Amino acid sequence: MADNPDVSGNVPALTGALALGKTASQALFYATLAFFFLIGIFAGRKGVVDMDSFLTARGTQGWVGLGLNLFAAGLGVWTIFTLPQVGYDFGVLGAFAYAFACIVPFPVLVLMGKVLRDRAPNGVTITEFVLIRFGWAAQILCNLSSLGYMFVYLISELTALASLVQVFGLDPLAPQIAVCVTTAIYTAIGGMPASLLTDKFQAWFVVGLIILATIAFSTRIQIDPASIPGSAPLQTSRAAWESLWVLTVAVTAANVFHQGYWQRVYAAKSSRDLVRACILAAALTFPVFMLIGFVGIIDVWRNDPNSFDQNAFFDVTATLPVWMNALVLVLAVALVCSSIDTLQSAMSALIVNDIFQSRISLTWARLLTAVLNVPALIVGTKGIPIFTLFLIADLIAAAVVLPVVIGLVRGKTETFFTGLDFAVGCVGGVFSVFLFGLGFGAGDVHYAISLLGLPNGTSVPGESFGVFLCAPAGSVAFMLASAMLRRAVEAALRRDPDARPAAPTLLRGPGHLDVLLGNKEQLEETAGAEEDDADAAAGGAAGDVEVASKFVVARGA
């Protein structure tokens, strides 16, 4: 699930061409792209029947196919740039930390996904649950966090693609446009079924190419055994140890707001298939990411004075045969298509389902899927630094993620916390980073404010560790403090905080839980009561029932 290029910083434009040649590179790039295009079109013509199948392909995936999808959804061109560089800079521990951080979200996805499938069986995104549990304000906050993260990730993939094709002597604009147009067409036509099928092929492509690359590296790369003992990659550092926490929190929190994973949660045939699929995805992700990260370590051990000194991955592959570089290009196309079509499908699901409440037609849904690429393509062609944007997106996700998790917990928390507490917790998580900055910066207010954007990245020992510790911990502390203070005030005013009237729609939460449990009779009673009240008051609550009705399951009916 390692779809976070956020620790790599801006990918510099690489210059020069490998021995494959410009003409051959162009032919191979577009031929691979055409292959995935045909697969996507085929899947779309066979799999899309209505809006629900377009957005989720609900209940269609067994554990093997779903596991390959979850693995492919976390891939991207970022892996070629980020993972080897982490291995180069932080050694074996750094490569392990990143690979480990990328599999931690899978058990989280299992735990949250099983609850979500049970409580919101007809849902599409996790933000739908937030709407029902905490109200509109909370959902808007989560939608902004999710869209912001996925949009930045889409831009990063296009930026990294530009850097990669320049290695092969290609002008980046045409490949960027081609990838956006190709994936947009088959995703707009095929929706989620197209993304699922192409991701399966892309996953097998990646696994096969990684195996070939491993063989080539082990037989072609010459390393002096004397350079290994006591070398830098075998040493540990504070930054490498801190990265275990920083990367784990950043990747896990960000992936909770990557709606592509929640679409796949609902695409599973059963919760048992979801569990097995996550185990398979983790089993593929860790060794593949470790192997890619190990390329950077190999680059250190080579100790080549003629190294390009631009990117650890291409330092090594430049010494390999032409056929190996051709495989690298095919791998890159598979990586970028797997990430971009997943993002396109996920963003369209969020916009169509959450923002428009599925009130638009399938035709408009397809059009929106295509239009989403335009602003990302415009920004992606600029080659602007995206490191700060990613860190801010991760920080916001880290501040919001635990209040969302708390909302999934059954028991007393269902009546203890409201949408107001949720909002206070999220804002408090960000404010906690400011408070940490005051302490870490010896009272420097300017530094504390700037720390919200992590201008130093992960280079300052203790800084990023403190930020990604305070954001989630602070959100829980502020959420709990808000609930306790609110209940104390209500108890003082009404003597019984549990007897308070229903909260306004904007902050409503617990009143909708029967809907999430699929209690059809309770929903009908609620709807009837609200219709009776509509003659004497504004009918605002009726909208809630309309939104919530999609979660109803007529069990036994």
XYZ file of C-alpha atoms in Angstrom, residues 24-532:
509
model
C 12.635 2.007 -29.756
C 11.710 3.653 -26.454
C 8.745 5.424 -28.040
C 7.512 2.268 -29.719
C 7.796 0.201 -26.546
C 6.151 2.875 -24.388
C 3.095 3.322 -26.595
C 2.754 -0.394 -27.353
C 2.621 -1.193 -23.628
C 0.159 1.630 -23.070
C -2.038 0.329 -25.909
C -2.030 -3.141 -24.343
C -3.448 -1.849 -21.063
C -5.907 0.335 -22.962
C -7.383 -2.693 -24.747
C -7.662 -4.601 -21.471
C -9.460 -1.679 -19.845
C -11.917 -1.284 -22.711
C -12.666 -5.008 -22.671
C -13.323 -4.961 -18.917
C -15.571 -1.930 -19.224
C -17.747 -3.419 -21.948
C -18.235 -6.575 -19.901
C -18.483 -5.281 -16.354
C -20.468 -2.019 -16.128
C -24.206 -2.423 -15.736
C -25.230 0.453 -13.477
C -23.782 3.191 -11.291
C -22.981 0.803 -8.444
C -20.927 -1.524 -10.634
C -19.228 1.524 -12.183
C -18.152 2.808 -8.757
C -17.436 -0.386 -6.792
C -17.896 -3.627 -8.795
C -19.459 -4.757 -5.544
C -18.933 -8.358 -4.453
C -17.153 -9.480 -7.632
C -13.594 -10.166 -6.458
C -12.176 -13.316 -4.924
C -9.141 -13.121 -2.682
C -6.484 -13.752 -5.335
C -7.726 -11.100 -7.744
C -8.387 -8.657 -4.935
C -4.952 -9.260 -3.422
C -3.301 -8.484 -6.747
C -5.409 -5.338 -6.968
C -4.453 -4.130 -3.509
C -0.813 -4.752 -4.361
C -1.057 -2.921 -7.692
C -3.016 -0.007 -6.223
C -0.004 0.890 -4.076
C 2.442 0.854 -6.971
C 3.555 3.772 -9.083
C 6.537 5.312 -10.837
C 7.413 6.771 -7.436
C 8.771 3.352 -6.412
C 11.569 3.575 -8.977
C 12.669 6.940 -7.616
C 11.895 6.818 -3.906
C 12.722 3.306 -2.717
C 16.264 3.037 -4.178
C 17.083 6.531 -2.940
C 15.923 5.637 0.570
C 18.186 2.582 0.445
C 21.054 4.738 -0.813
C 20.608 7.398 1.875
C 19.596 5.300 4.908
C 20.899 1.826 4.107
C 19.311 -1.505 4.947
C 17.347 -0.119 7.892
C 15.871 2.656 5.777
C 14.812 0.235 3.024
C 13.291 -2.072 5.632
C 11.489 0.829 7.324
C 9.815 1.891 4.083
C 8.840 -1.642 3.056
C 7.502 -2.325 6.564
C 5.568 0.958 6.638
C 3.909 0.008 3.370
C 2.442 -3.248 4.694
C 1.167 -1.900 8.022
C -1.940 -0.397 6.350
C -3.122 -3.867 5.281
C -4.120 -5.124 8.749
C -5.656 -1.698 9.365
C -7.628 -2.106 6.147
C -8.834 -5.531 7.309
C -10.010 -4.284 10.702
C -11.684 -1.146 9.393
C -12.951 -2.808 6.222
C -14.761 -5.607 8.020
C -16.535 -3.103 10.275
C -17.376 -0.870 7.336
C -18.789 -3.728 5.269
C -20.963 -4.747 8.210
C -22.186 -1.304 9.223
C -22.419 0.305 5.774
C -22.924 -2.696 3.471
C -24.082 -0.646 0.489
C -21.479 2.078 0.831
C -18.802 3.167 -1.608
C -16.329 5.308 0.353
C -15.311 5.637 3.979
C -16.414 9.275 3.979
C -20.000 8.088 3.558
C -19.707 6.435 6.935
C -18.290 9.656 8.374
C -21.380 11.480 7.079
C -23.755 9.088 8.780
C -21.736 8.839 11.984
C -20.620 12.442 12.480
C -22.577 14.614 10.034
C -21.985 16.863 7.037
C -19.225 19.010 8.534
C -17.108 15.965 9.323
C -17.671 14.491 5.866
C -16.677 17.735 4.150
C -13.447 17.771 6.159
C -12.695 14.160 5.208
C -13.604 14.750 1.564
C -11.193 17.675 1.354
C -8.438 15.618 2.987
C -9.060 12.697 0.633
C -9.332 14.714 -2.568
C -6.283 16.785 -1.657
C -4.154 13.715 -1.019
C -5.234 11.854 -4.151
C -4.845 14.928 -6.360
C -1.302 15.556 -5.104
C -0.499 11.886 -5.625
C -1.797 12.050 -9.207
C 0.396 15.088 -9.865
C 3.414 13.322 -8.390
C 2.964 10.343 -10.687
C 2.848 12.591 -13.749
C 5.912 14.500 -12.527
C 7.843 11.282 -11.897
C 6.766 9.951 -15.302
C 8.241 13.034 -16.942
C 11.559 12.447 -15.173
C 11.612 8.792 -16.171
C 10.909 9.176 -19.888
C 13.625 11.817 -20.108
C 16.104 9.102 -19.149
C 15.116 7.351 -22.377
C 15.548 10.513 -24.423
C 11.828 11.269 -24.773
C 10.092 14.602 -24.440
C 7.842 14.205 -21.367
C 4.732 16.093 -22.500
C 3.471 13.578 -25.071
C 3.822 10.532 -22.762
C 2.113 12.419 -19.930
C -0.829 13.319 -22.149
C -0.977 9.811 -23.602
C -1.122 8.171 -20.169
C -3.796 10.578 -18.902
C -5.958 10.217 -22.013
C -5.575 6.431 -22.250
C -6.353 5.704 -18.607
C -9.126 8.306 -18.553
C -10.864 6.701 -21.547
C -10.851 3.130 -20.281
C -11.660 4.229 -16.723
C -14.501 6.459 -17.930
C -15.936 3.616 -20.003
C -15.191 0.731 -17.673
C -15.152 2.361 -14.255
C -14.102 0.135 -11.388
C -14.248 -3.133 -13.407
C -11.680 -1.715 -15.843
C -9.373 -0.625 -13.013
C -9.665 -4.041 -11.359
C -8.792 -6.018 -14.487
C -5.916 -3.803 -15.592
C -4.487 -3.846 -12.080
C -4.396 -7.656 -12.139
C -2.336 -7.648 -15.326
C -0.135 -4.848 -14.027
C 0.506 -6.741 -10.790
C 1.674 -9.840 -12.682
C 3.766 -7.616 -14.955
C 5.512 -6.059 -11.988
C 6.151 -9.361 -10.194
C 7.535 -10.967 -13.351
C 9.750 -8.020 -14.212
C 11.061 -7.778 -10.658
C 12.059 -11.448 -10.802
C 13.891 -10.897 -14.100
C 15.531 -7.757 -12.744
C 16.710 -9.593 -9.637
C 18.323 -12.277 -11.799
C 19.946 -9.659 -14.008
C 21.254 -7.666 -11.066
C 22.685 -10.709 -9.341
C 24.507 -11.914 -12.459
C 25.558 -8.641 -14.094
C 26.442 -6.245 -11.278
C 30.011 -6.522 -10.039
C 30.585 -5.734 -6.351
C 33.827 -6.004 -4.434
C 33.023 -8.174 -1.384
C 35.537 -6.188 0.617
C 33.406 -3.059 0.244
C 30.431 -4.561 2.114
C 31.574 -5.129 5.740
C 31.323 -1.932 7.759
C 29.878 0.025 4.817
C 27.375 2.859 5.253
C 24.269 0.825 4.260
C 24.902 -1.550 7.168
C 25.116 1.279 9.695
C 22.110 2.593 11.606
C 21.217 6.195 12.274
C 18.690 8.112 14.304
C 16.971 9.264 11.114
C 16.586 5.665 9.927
C 15.110 4.529 13.236
C 12.750 7.514 13.365
C 11.626 6.743 9.825
C 10.039 3.527 11.093
C 7.475 5.623 12.972
C 7.242 8.561 10.584
C 6.724 6.438 7.474
C 4.319 4.040 9.177
C 2.056 6.844 10.407
C 2.304 8.844 7.173
C 1.629 5.920 4.837
C -1.141 4.390 6.957
C -2.976 7.664 7.574
C -2.739 8.720 3.950
C -4.002 5.387 2.656
C -7.094 5.588 4.854
C -8.052 8.568 2.701
C -7.135 6.872 -0.587
C -10.636 5.901 -1.677
C -9.307 3.360 -4.149
C -8.728 0.967 -1.272
C -12.277 1.340 0.060
C -13.684 0.648 -3.392
C -11.746 -2.601 -3.294
C -13.028 -3.381 0.196
C -16.551 -3.341 -1.222
C -15.460 -5.242 -4.343
C -14.540 -8.250 -2.174
C -16.979 -11.170 -2.320
C -16.796 -11.589 1.449
C -14.922 -10.394 4.520
C -12.965 -13.639 4.428
C -11.807 -12.828 0.895
C -10.793 -9.375 2.120
C -8.615 -10.838 4.875
C -6.886 -13.286 2.544
C -6.443 -10.605 -0.111
C -4.696 -8.286 2.345
C -2.376 -11.119 3.405
C -1.501 -11.766 -0.250
C -0.978 -8.068 -0.953
C 1.338 -7.719 2.051
C 3.239 -10.867 1.021
C 3.866 -9.314 -2.405
C 4.495 -5.752 -1.274
C 7.217 -6.308 1.310
C 9.707 -8.378 -0.759
C 9.117 -6.367 -3.941
C 9.653 -3.064 -2.176
C 12.692 -4.392 -0.327
C 14.227 -5.563 -3.606
C 13.623 -2.198 -5.268
C 15.032 -0.394 -2.244
C 18.073 -2.677 -2.282
C 19.063 -1.230 -5.654
C 20.164 1.908 -3.808
C 22.300 -0.164 -1.457
C 23.879 -1.911 -4.447
C 24.705 1.503 -5.880
C 26.669 2.337 -2.727
C 28.520 -0.967 -2.766
C 29.448 -0.539 -6.428
C 31.442 2.556 -5.444
C 31.492 3.668 -9.065
C 33.274 7.030 -9.532
C 31.485 7.430 -12.878
C 28.038 7.161 -11.284
C 25.449 9.574 -12.644
C 24.867 10.737 -9.061
C 21.262 11.610 -9.971
C 19.201 8.610 -8.939
C 20.346 5.344 -7.404
C 18.068 3.212 -9.592
C 19.353 4.593 -12.885
C 22.931 4.595 -11.659
C 22.638 0.808 -11.567
C 20.417 0.105 -14.588
C 22.669 2.194 -16.832
C 25.263 -0.572 -16.507
C 22.830 -3.325 -17.571
C 22.139 -4.656 -21.101
C 19.700 -2.961 -23.475
C 17.025 -5.618 -22.978
C 17.039 -4.914 -19.244
C 16.452 -1.218 -19.822
C 13.577 -2.137 -22.121
C 12.023 -4.098 -19.256
C 12.479 -1.056 -17.017
C 10.430 1.023 -19.452
C 7.673 -1.612 -19.615
C 7.713 -1.770 -15.823
C 7.368 2.011 -15.641
C 4.307 2.034 -17.905
C 2.683 -0.714 -15.837
C 3.442 1.188 -12.631
C 2.099 4.525 -13.790
C -1.070 3.032 -15.296
C -1.809 1.016 -12.157
C -1.607 4.090 -9.942
C -3.290 6.631 -12.206
C -6.320 4.526 -13.189
C -6.843 3.668 -9.506
C -6.711 7.353 -8.579
C -9.042 8.330 -11.401
C -11.618 5.749 -10.366
C -11.292 6.667 -6.691
C -11.635 10.411 -7.239
C -14.646 9.983 -9.489
C -16.290 7.732 -6.877
C -15.750 10.346 -4.188
C -17.123 13.166 -6.311
C -20.068 11.275 -7.792
C -21.084 9.405 -4.670
C -20.278 11.829 -1.862
C -20.453 15.298 -3.365
C -23.285 14.694 -5.839
C -24.896 11.962 -3.693
C -25.207 9.738 -6.818
C -27.782 12.119 -8.279
C -26.004 12.375 -11.621
C -26.217 9.937 -14.496
C -23.628 7.354 -15.484
C -22.762 9.502 -18.507
C -21.916 12.474 -16.316
C -19.949 10.219 -13.995
C -17.837 9.078 -16.950
C -17.324 12.659 -18.098
C -16.175 13.730 -14.648
C -13.668 10.878 -14.601
C -12.061 12.243 -17.743
C -12.182 15.900 -16.684
C -10.373 15.171 -13.412
C -7.150 14.635 -15.366
C -7.010 18.127 -16.852
C -5.863 20.142 -13.816
C -3.523 17.354 -12.691
C -1.953 17.196 -16.164
C -1.485 20.970 -16.258
C 0.293 21.005 -12.909
C 2.177 17.773 -13.642
C 3.776 19.242 -16.757
C 5.256 22.124 -14.766
C 7.694 19.925 -12.854
C 7.083 21.940 -9.688
C 8.278 20.714 -6.275
C 5.615 18.584 -4.631
C 7.442 17.527 -1.474
C 5.825 20.170 0.743
C 2.373 19.426 -0.657
C 2.757 15.759 0.183
C 3.960 16.420 3.691
C 1.035 18.753 4.356
C -1.411 16.174 2.942
C 0.106 13.459 5.131
C 0.032 15.704 8.176
C -3.651 16.503 7.714
C -4.413 12.817 7.197
C -2.527 11.961 10.399
C -4.600 14.529 12.302
C -7.932 13.219 10.981
C -7.425 9.464 10.828
C -7.889 8.499 14.499
C -11.197 10.400 14.929
C -12.441 8.423 11.907
C -11.275 5.151 13.486
C -12.970 6.053 16.775
C -16.209 6.522 14.851
C -16.079 2.869 13.802
C -15.879 1.629 17.392
C -19.110 0.273 18.820
C -20.288 0.710 22.371
C -20.337 3.818 24.527
C -18.383 5.860 21.976
C -21.446 5.859 19.723
C -23.221 8.237 22.097
C -20.160 9.746 23.766
C -18.704 11.513 20.706
C -20.534 13.779 18.259
C -19.621 15.600 15.069
C -18.571 18.620 17.123
C -16.051 16.492 19.016
C -14.823 15.059 15.698
C -14.168 18.540 14.298
C -12.429 19.707 17.479
C -10.246 16.599 17.438
C -9.136 17.127 13.848
C -8.320 20.795 14.381
C -6.662 19.897 17.671
C -4.404 17.406 15.921
C -3.036 20.151 13.677
C -2.807 22.574 16.618
C -0.803 19.978 18.543
C 1.865 20.180 15.840
C 2.043 23.929 16.443
C 2.434 23.318 20.182
C 5.188 20.799 19.490
C 6.888 23.390 17.299
C 6.852 25.897 20.143
C 8.579 23.405 22.400
C 10.983 22.031 19.795
C 11.849 25.521 18.561
C 12.403 27.015 22.032
C 9.309 29.207 21.842
C 9.847 30.461 18.274
C 6.307 31.145 17.013
C 7.419 31.628 13.404
C 9.166 28.256 13.440
C 6.114 26.582 15.031
C 3.852 27.911 12.279
C 6.276 26.926 9.504
C 6.499 23.419 10.977
C 2.931 22.798 9.779
C 4.483 22.557 6.303
C 7.572 20.570 7.423
C 9.999 22.754 5.425
C 12.953 20.611 6.538
C 11.333 17.378 5.427
C 12.772 14.490 7.395
C 16.317 15.846 7.606
C 16.208 17.298 11.140
C 16.464 14.596 13.830
C 13.402 14.503 16.047
C 11.421 17.041 14.045
C 9.335 14.881 11.724
C 9.119 12.202 14.425
C 7.555 14.698 16.827
C 5.179 16.045 14.185
C 3.793 12.638 13.260
C 3.534 11.671 16.915
C 1.726 14.821 18.048
C -0.769 15.004 15.161
C -2.595 11.688 15.832
C -2.127 11.795 19.614
C -3.305 15.398 19.788
C -6.425 14.668 17.741
C -7.518 11.989 20.220
C -6.732 14.193 23.224
C -8.674 17.163 21.876
C -11.585 14.981 20.771
C -11.839 13.449 24.233
C -11.505 16.833 25.957
C -14.243 18.275 23.741
C -16.623 15.426 24.535
C -15.999 15.666 28.286
C -16.408 19.441 28.358
C -19.557 19.343 26.222
C -21.128 16.661 28.352
C -20.235 18.550 31.535
C -21.915 21.686 30.195
C -24.983 19.704 29.110
C -25.176 18.019 32.488
C -25.042 21.396 34.210
C -27.758 22.788 31.987
C -30.064 19.778 31.711
C -28.847 17.537 34.533
C -28.701 14.567 32.144
C -26.255 14.691 29.208
C -27.632 11.463 27.739
C -31.110 12.969 27.516
C -30.096 15.837 25.252
C -32.159 16.458 22.092
C -30.907 15.402 18.693
C -28.031 17.489 17.444
C -28.479 19.664 14.348
C -27.887 17.936 11.034
C -24.490 19.610 10.686
C -23.211 17.900 13.829
C -25.448 14.858 13.948
C -23.950 11.437 14.418
C -25.386 8.767 16.747
C -28.952 9.119 15.499
C -28.013 7.411 12.233
C -26.377 4.262 13.571
C -29.458 2.073 13.071
C -29.181 2.790 9.354
C -25.570 1.583 9.265
C -26.613 -1.668 10.906
C -29.114 -2.293 8.119
C -32.127 -1.982 10.446
C -34.802 -1.449 7.836
C -37.678 -1.209 10.282
C -35.931 1.456 12.368
C -35.145 3.436 9.220
C -38.764 3.343 8.106
C -39.927 4.495 11.549
C -37.389 7.336 11.481
C -38.443 8.351 7.983
C -42.118 8.286 8.969
C -41.493 10.395 12.057
C -39.556 12.939 10.062
C -42.313 13.131 7.454
C -44.851 13.799 10.223
